[in-house]
Tab-separated table of C-alpha atoms in Angstrom:
chain	number	residue	atom	x	y	z
P	1	MET	CA	5.135	9.613	18.685
P	2	ASP	CA	1.473	10.273	20.913
P	3	LYS	CA	-1.033	7.667	20.278
P	4	LEU	CA	-4.638	7.827	20.788
P	5	GLN	CA	-6.326	4.894	22.685
P	6	CYS	CA	-9.266	4.089	22.668
P	7	ASP	CA	-11.474	3.991	26.368
P	8	TRP	CA	-13.742	0.924	25.806
P	9	CYS	CA	-10.493	-1.112	24.056
P	10	GLY	CA	-7.688	-0.371	25.209
P	11	VAL	CA	-6.204	-0.344	21.803
P	12	GLN	CA	-3.265	2.456	20.779
P	13	THR	CA	-3.378	4.622	17.670
P	14	PRO	CA	-1.240	7.192	15.605
P	15	PRO	CA	-2.930	10.381	15.835
P	16	GLY	CA	-5.704	11.031	12.588
P	17	THR	CA	-5.968	7.851	11.353
P	18	GLY	CA	-10.425	9.073	11.447
P	19	ARG	CA	-12.883	9.196	14.816
P	20	THR	CA	-13.006	5.830	15.154
P	21	CYS	CA	-11.146	2.868	17.001
P	22	PRO	CA	-9.577	0.815	14.206
P	23	SER	CA	-9.877	-2.431	16.261
P	24	CYS	CA	-13.333	-2.324	17.782
P	25	GLY	CA	-15.802	0.862	16.367
P	26	ALA	CA	-15.379	2.690	18.963
P	27	PRO	CA	-15.363	7.047	18.783
P	28	LEU	CA	-12.289	8.464	19.689
P	29	ASP	CA	-13.806	11.864	20.135
P	30	GLU	CA	-16.286	11.064	23.419
P	31	ALA	CA	-14.847	10.549	26.551
P	32	ASN	CA	-16.622	7.651	28.462
P	33	LYS	CA	-19.837	7.892	30.086
P	34	VAL	CA	-19.934	6.364	33.188
P	35	SER	CA	-22.474	6.656	35.702
P	36	ASP	CA	-22.019	7.374	39.863
P	37	SER	CA	-22.177	3.747	40.929
P	38	GLY	CA	-19.859	2.604	37.981
P	39	TRP	CA	-21.537	1.144	34.953
P	40	ARG	CA	-19.994	2.491	31.808
P	41	GLU	CA	-21.849	2.577	28.872
P	42	ALA	CA	-21.238	0.722	26.266
P	43	PRO	CA	-20.527	2.729	22.883
P	44	ARG	CA	-23.196	3.911	20.836
P	45	LEU	CA	-21.485	2.744	16.569
P	46	ARG	CA	-22.300	5.166	14.883
P	47	ASP	CA	-23.646	4.206	11.120
P	48	MET	CA	-21.951	3.682	8.672
P	49	THR	CA	-18.625	2.558	11.478
P	50	GLU	CA	-15.229	-0.073	10.185
P	51	PHE	CA	-13.191	-1.632	11.936
P	52	ARG	CA	-10.684	-4.454	11.409
P	53	PHE	CA	-9.802	-7.971	12.805
P	54	GLY	CA	-6.802	-9.647	10.691
P	55	ASN	CA	-7.781	-9.297	7.215
P	56	SER	CA	-11.190	-8.518	7.260
P	57	VAL	CA	-13.258	-5.185	7.450
P	58	CYS	CA	-16.457	-4.722	9.712
P	59	GLN	CA	-18.978	-2.422	9.171
P	60	VAL	CA	-21.918	-1.710	11.277
P	61	GLU	CA	-25.043	-0.636	9.441
P	62	GLY	CA	-28.262	0.810	10.680
P	63	GLU	CA	-28.430	1.724	15.316
P	64	LEU	CA	-31.875	0.365	15.626
P	65	VAL	CA	-31.569	-3.485	14.315
P	66	PRO	CA	-27.486	-2.616	13.507
P	67	VAL	CA	-26.321	-4.886	11.356
P	68	ALA	CA	-22.729	-6.216	10.788
P	69	GLU	CA	-21.748	-6.229	7.251
P	70	ILE	CA	-18.040	-8.052	6.951
P	71	ALA	CA	-15.956	-8.409	4.640
P	72	LEU	CA	-13.300	-11.692	4.536
P	73	GLY	CA	-9.977	-11.067	4.565
P	74	GLN	CA	-8.169	-14.711	2.573
P	75	GLY	CA	-7.983	-17.387	4.905
P	76	ASP	CA	-9.977	-15.668	7.707
P	77	GLN	CA	-12.943	-17.357	9.312
P	78	VAL	CA	-16.039	-16.279	11.780
P	79	TYR	CA	-18.571	-18.513	13.422
P	80	PHE	CA	-22.088	-17.794	14.518
P	81	GLU	CA	-25.380	-19.493	15.142
P	82	HIS	CA	-27.026	-19.916	11.512
P	83	HIS	CA	-30.084	-17.817	12.283
P	84	VAL	CA	-27.826	-14.565	12.302
P	85	MET	CA	-26.976	-14.959	9.069
P	86	LEU	CA	-29.208	-12.184	6.967
P	87	TRP	CA	-26.912	-12.627	3.321
P	88	LYS	CA	-23.876	-13.484	1.942
P	89	ASP	CA	-21.451	-13.251	-1.606
P	90	GLU	CA	-23.388	-16.213	-3.211
P	91	PRO	CA	-19.265	-18.186	-3.991
P	92	VAL	CA	-18.654	-17.198	0.182
P	93	PRO	CA	-18.190	-20.755	1.844
P	94	ILE	CA	-20.180	-22.211	5.100
P	95	PHE	CA	-19.956	-25.270	6.917
P	96	ALA	CA	-20.960	-26.602	10.569
P	97	LEU	CA	-19.316	-27.036	13.181
P	98	ASN	CA	-19.592	-29.463	16.038
P	99	THR	CA	-19.017	-27.705	19.341
P	100	GLY	CA	-19.366	-30.982	21.067
P	101	GLY	CA	-22.121	-31.464	24.648
P	102	GLY	CA	-24.354	-32.778	22.066
P	103	MET	CA	-27.350	-33.227	24.019
P	104	LYS	CA	-26.616	-31.250	27.078
P	105	ARG	CA	-26.615	-27.828	24.586
P	106	SER	CA	-29.887	-29.110	23.170
P	107	LEU	CA	-31.364	-29.738	26.339
P	108	ALA	CA	-30.667	-26.258	27.580
P	109	GLY	CA	-31.676	-25.299	24.619
P	110	MET	CA	-27.658	-24.138	22.705
P	111	PRO	CA	-26.923	-24.970	19.288
P	112	HIS	CA	-24.676	-28.138	19.459
P	113	VAL	CA	-23.782	-27.003	16.105
P	114	VAL	CA	-22.475	-23.263	14.870
P	115	THR	CA	-21.803	-22.332	11.117
P	116	VAL	CA	-18.539	-21.633	10.111
P	117	SER	CA	-17.492	-18.979	7.017
P	118	GLN	CA	-14.665	-18.072	5.764
P	119	GLY	CA	-13.041	-15.297	3.427
P	120	PRO	CA	-12.928	-14.195	0.671
P	121	GLY	CA	-16.068	-12.355	0.334
P	122	ARG	CA	-18.931	-10.381	1.871
P	123	ILE	CA	-20.865	-11.734	4.668
P	124	ALA	CA	-23.670	-10.232	7.044
P	125	PHE	CA	-25.174	-10.428	9.823
P	126	SER	CA	-28.018	-9.980	12.762
P	127	ARG	CA	-30.686	-10.212	14.883
P	128	ASP	CA	-34.201	-10.249	15.255
P	129	ALA	CA	-34.249	-7.508	17.453
P	130	PRO	CA	-33.813	-4.005	19.241
P	131	GLY	CA	-30.016	-3.599	20.929
P	132	GLU	CA	-27.206	-2.523	20.422
P	133	LEU	CA	-23.538	-4.589	19.134
P	134	VAL	CA	-20.867	-5.541	21.550
P	135	VAL	CA	-17.307	-5.694	20.185
P	136	LEU	CA	-15.426	-7.306	22.231
P	137	PRO	CA	-11.930	-7.394	20.046
P	138	MET	CA	-9.927	-9.733	22.741
P	139	HIS	CA	-6.703	-10.430	23.634
P	140	PRO	CA	-4.199	-13.640	24.121
P	141	GLY	CA	-4.746	-15.471	27.754
P	142	MET	CA	-8.344	-13.472	27.445
P	143	GLU	CA	-11.423	-16.102	28.745
P	144	LEU	CA	-14.617	-14.946	28.283
P	145	ASP	CA	-18.182	-16.265	29.479
P	146	VAL	CA	-21.314	-15.056	27.683
P	147	ARG	CA	-25.537	-15.482	28.226
P	148	GLU	CA	-26.825	-18.421	25.780
P	149	HIS	CA	-27.885	-16.983	21.755
P	150	ALA	CA	-26.230	-13.607	22.686
P	151	PHE	CA	-23.228	-13.918	20.531
P	152	LEU	CA	-23.730	-12.977	17.107
P	153	LEU	CA	-20.279	-13.599	15.517
P	154	ALA	CA	-16.280	-14.817	16.861
P	155	SER	CA	-12.783	-14.781	14.754
P	156	GLY	CA	-12.076	-18.023	14.059
P	157	THR	CA	-9.628	-17.970	16.284
P	158	ILE	CA	-10.940	-18.213	19.330
P	159	ASN	CA	-11.991	-21.270	20.377
P	160	TYR	CA	-15.779	-21.997	21.569
P	161	SER	CA	-17.607	-24.274	24.366
P	162	PHE	CA	-19.644	-24.197	27.277
P	163	VAL	CA	-19.681	-23.519	30.662
P	164	ARG	CA	-22.521	-24.364	33.194
P	165	ILE	CA	-23.953	-22.177	36.084
P	166	LYS	CA	-25.239	-24.277	38.480
P	167	GLY	CA	-27.678	-23.552	40.691
P	168	LEU	CA	-29.920	-21.103	38.552
P	169	ALA	CA	-32.197	-23.332	37.625
P	170	ASN	CA	-35.151	-21.634	39.287
P	171	VAL	CA	-33.981	-18.067	38.100
P	172	LEU	CA	-34.118	-18.469	34.920
P	173	HIS	CA	-36.003	-21.783	33.335
P	174	GLY	CA	-36.607	-24.915	35.938
P	175	GLY	CA	-33.701	-26.456	34.331
P	176	ASN	CA	-30.805	-28.519	34.572
P	177	GLY	CA	-29.026	-24.918	35.710
P	178	MET	CA	-27.445	-22.778	33.350
P	179	TYR	CA	-25.671	-22.705	30.589
P	180	MET	CA	-23.214	-19.466	28.575
P	181	ASP	CA	-21.234	-19.413	26.052
P	182	ARG	CA	-17.528	-19.212	26.372
P	183	PHE	CA	-14.779	-17.933	24.440
P	184	ILE	CA	-11.213	-18.324	25.036
P	185	THR	CA	-7.983	-17.291	22.791
P	186	GLN	CA	-4.331	-18.447	23.753
P	187	GLY	CA	-2.205	-17.543	21.146
P	188	TYR	CA	-3.727	-15.151	18.875
P	189	PRO	CA	-6.049	-11.680	19.472
P	190	GLY	CA	-9.182	-12.613	17.880
P	191	LEU	CA	-12.480	-10.768	17.940
P	192	LEU	CA	-15.816	-11.037	19.749
P	193	MET	CA	-19.206	-9.750	18.816
P	194	LEU	CA	-22.373	-9.457	21.235
P	195	HIS	CA	-25.908	-8.255	20.348
P	196	GLY	CA	-27.181	-6.433	23.502
P	197	PHE	CA	-31.467	-6.089	24.021
P	198	GLY	CA	-31.359	-2.433	24.852
P	199	ASN	CA	-28.934	-0.786	25.963
P	200	VAL	CA	-25.116	-2.437	27.102
P	201	PHE	CA	-23.363	-1.675	30.354
P	202	GLU	CA	-20.135	-2.779	31.540
P	203	ARG	CA	-18.670	-2.446	35.113
P	204	MET	CA	-14.938	-3.967	36.821
P	205	LEU	CA	-15.231	-5.793	39.715
P	206	ARG	CA	-12.301	-5.760	42.102
P	207	PRO	CA	-10.758	-8.440	43.647
P	208	GLY	CA	-14.105	-9.689	46.043
P	209	GLU	CA	-16.728	-7.315	44.705
P	210	LYS	CA	-20.069	-8.212	45.155
P	211	ILE	CA	-22.752	-7.440	43.681
P	212	LEU	CA	-26.719	-8.337	42.560
P	213	VAL	CA	-27.993	-8.737	38.843
P	214	GLU	CA	-31.532	-9.467	37.420
P	215	PRO	CA	-30.561	-12.600	35.965
P	216	GLY	CA	-32.535	-11.249	32.567
P	217	GLY	CA	-30.030	-8.972	32.520
P	218	PHE	CA	-26.642	-10.393	32.635
P	219	LEU	CA	-24.509	-10.087	29.821
P	220	TYR	CA	-21.228	-11.211	29.617
P	221	LYS	CA	-18.413	-11.532	32.337
P	222	ASP	CA	-14.665	-12.672	32.700
P	223	ALA	CA	-14.073	-16.166	33.892
P	224	THR	CA	-12.072	-14.613	36.349
P	225	VAL	CA	-15.735	-13.565	37.689
P	226	GLN	CA	-17.521	-15.636	39.770
P	227	MET	CA	-21.404	-16.876	39.972
P	228	GLN	CA	-23.940	-17.827	41.437
P	229	ALA	CA	-27.565	-18.011	42.134
P	230	VAL	CA	-28.638	-15.984	45.407
P	231	PRO	CA	-32.237	-16.817	47.086
P	232	GLN	CA	-33.887	-13.834	47.711
P	233	ASN	CA	-36.265	-13.080	51.325
P	234	ILE	CA	-39.047	-12.668	48.553
P	235	LYS	CA	-41.905	-15.259	47.676
P	236	VAL	CA	-42.857	-15.662	43.814
P	237	GLY	CA	-46.182	-16.940	43.180
P	238	MET	CA	-47.659	-20.069	45.791
P	239	PHE	CA	-44.044	-22.041	45.513
P	240	GLY	CA	-40.943	-20.127	44.231
P	241	ARG	CA	-39.063	-17.574	45.664
P	242	MET	CA	-37.016	-14.964	43.931
P	243	TYR	CA	-32.805	-15.172	42.827
P	244	LEU	CA	-30.151	-13.049	41.964
P	245	ALA	CA	-27.311	-13.673	40.474
P	246	GLU	CA	-23.801	-12.914	42.607
P	247	MET	CA	-21.148	-11.473	40.849
P	248	THR	CA	-17.730	-11.944	42.473
P	249	GLY	CA	-15.381	-9.968	41.685
P	250	PRO	CA	-11.881	-9.421	39.939
P	251	GLY	CA	-13.345	-9.413	36.326
P	252	ARG	CA	-15.885	-7.500	33.902
P	253	VAL	CA	-20.010	-7.506	34.082
P	254	GLY	CA	-21.778	-6.927	30.911
P	255	ILE	CA	-25.781	-6.360	31.731
P	256	GLN	CA	-28.369	-5.036	29.617
P	257	SER	CA	-31.688	-2.701	30.154
P	258	MET	CA	-34.158	-5.002	28.508
P	259	TYR	CA	-34.171	-7.882	30.834
P	260	VAL	CA	-34.667	-11.300	28.206
P	261	HIS	CA	-34.539	-14.675	30.471
P	262	HIS	CA	-33.586	-18.673	29.534
P	263	HIS	CA	-34.969	-18.930	26.520
P	264	SER	CA	-36.606	-16.113	25.447
P	265	GLY	CA	-33.529	-15.412	23.122
């Protein structure tokens, strides 16, 4: 039997299963929108779109400031920063998960404690800003790096840590570097959901291919993509210089169209 393949996440589904991908919610009846330079738009999830992970179902509500409402299945977990939870059923338990890194993460403006919720029951999430939700199903053995305060939620099968990119201090906030969330899957698949300010675009870099990105526009990348700060021959203010983030493939790079700098998200 011929199957439909989702252009966004690559999952194949039998014909007649609906107009959207059951794994990421991307429309199956729309082709990829790709610019001449190779950037493709992240799919704009339709209002009330549903998709699944584990024993759970997620429904996206609204478009300007979208909400992810999840019917958590028995035994399924999601984790998130505490302030993105919009509401939950009273019986749904929530508890804290210490991520390690304590003081380092606090100084970098990143949470060293995230919140975990476990099914069964309903819980909903949203960020207090316009933009779009980016759904990234993760297969076993994947690693993704995400800018701080961009992840909305992740399934409990995904390991959570952080990584520091040295040299980006002058780019972002004058501290000790830029910290990013790192999400890793091992023996089981998982689901990662991000919030992008404005619109989100993704580009696949070939091995050794480089692009320069405005640091406030960076959203996520495969861990295989190397990232470093590169000074430009332009003065900014009396003593500063202009820096750009140099990305070197192979792998995916995701950007957001609203420039949001470190600590402002």
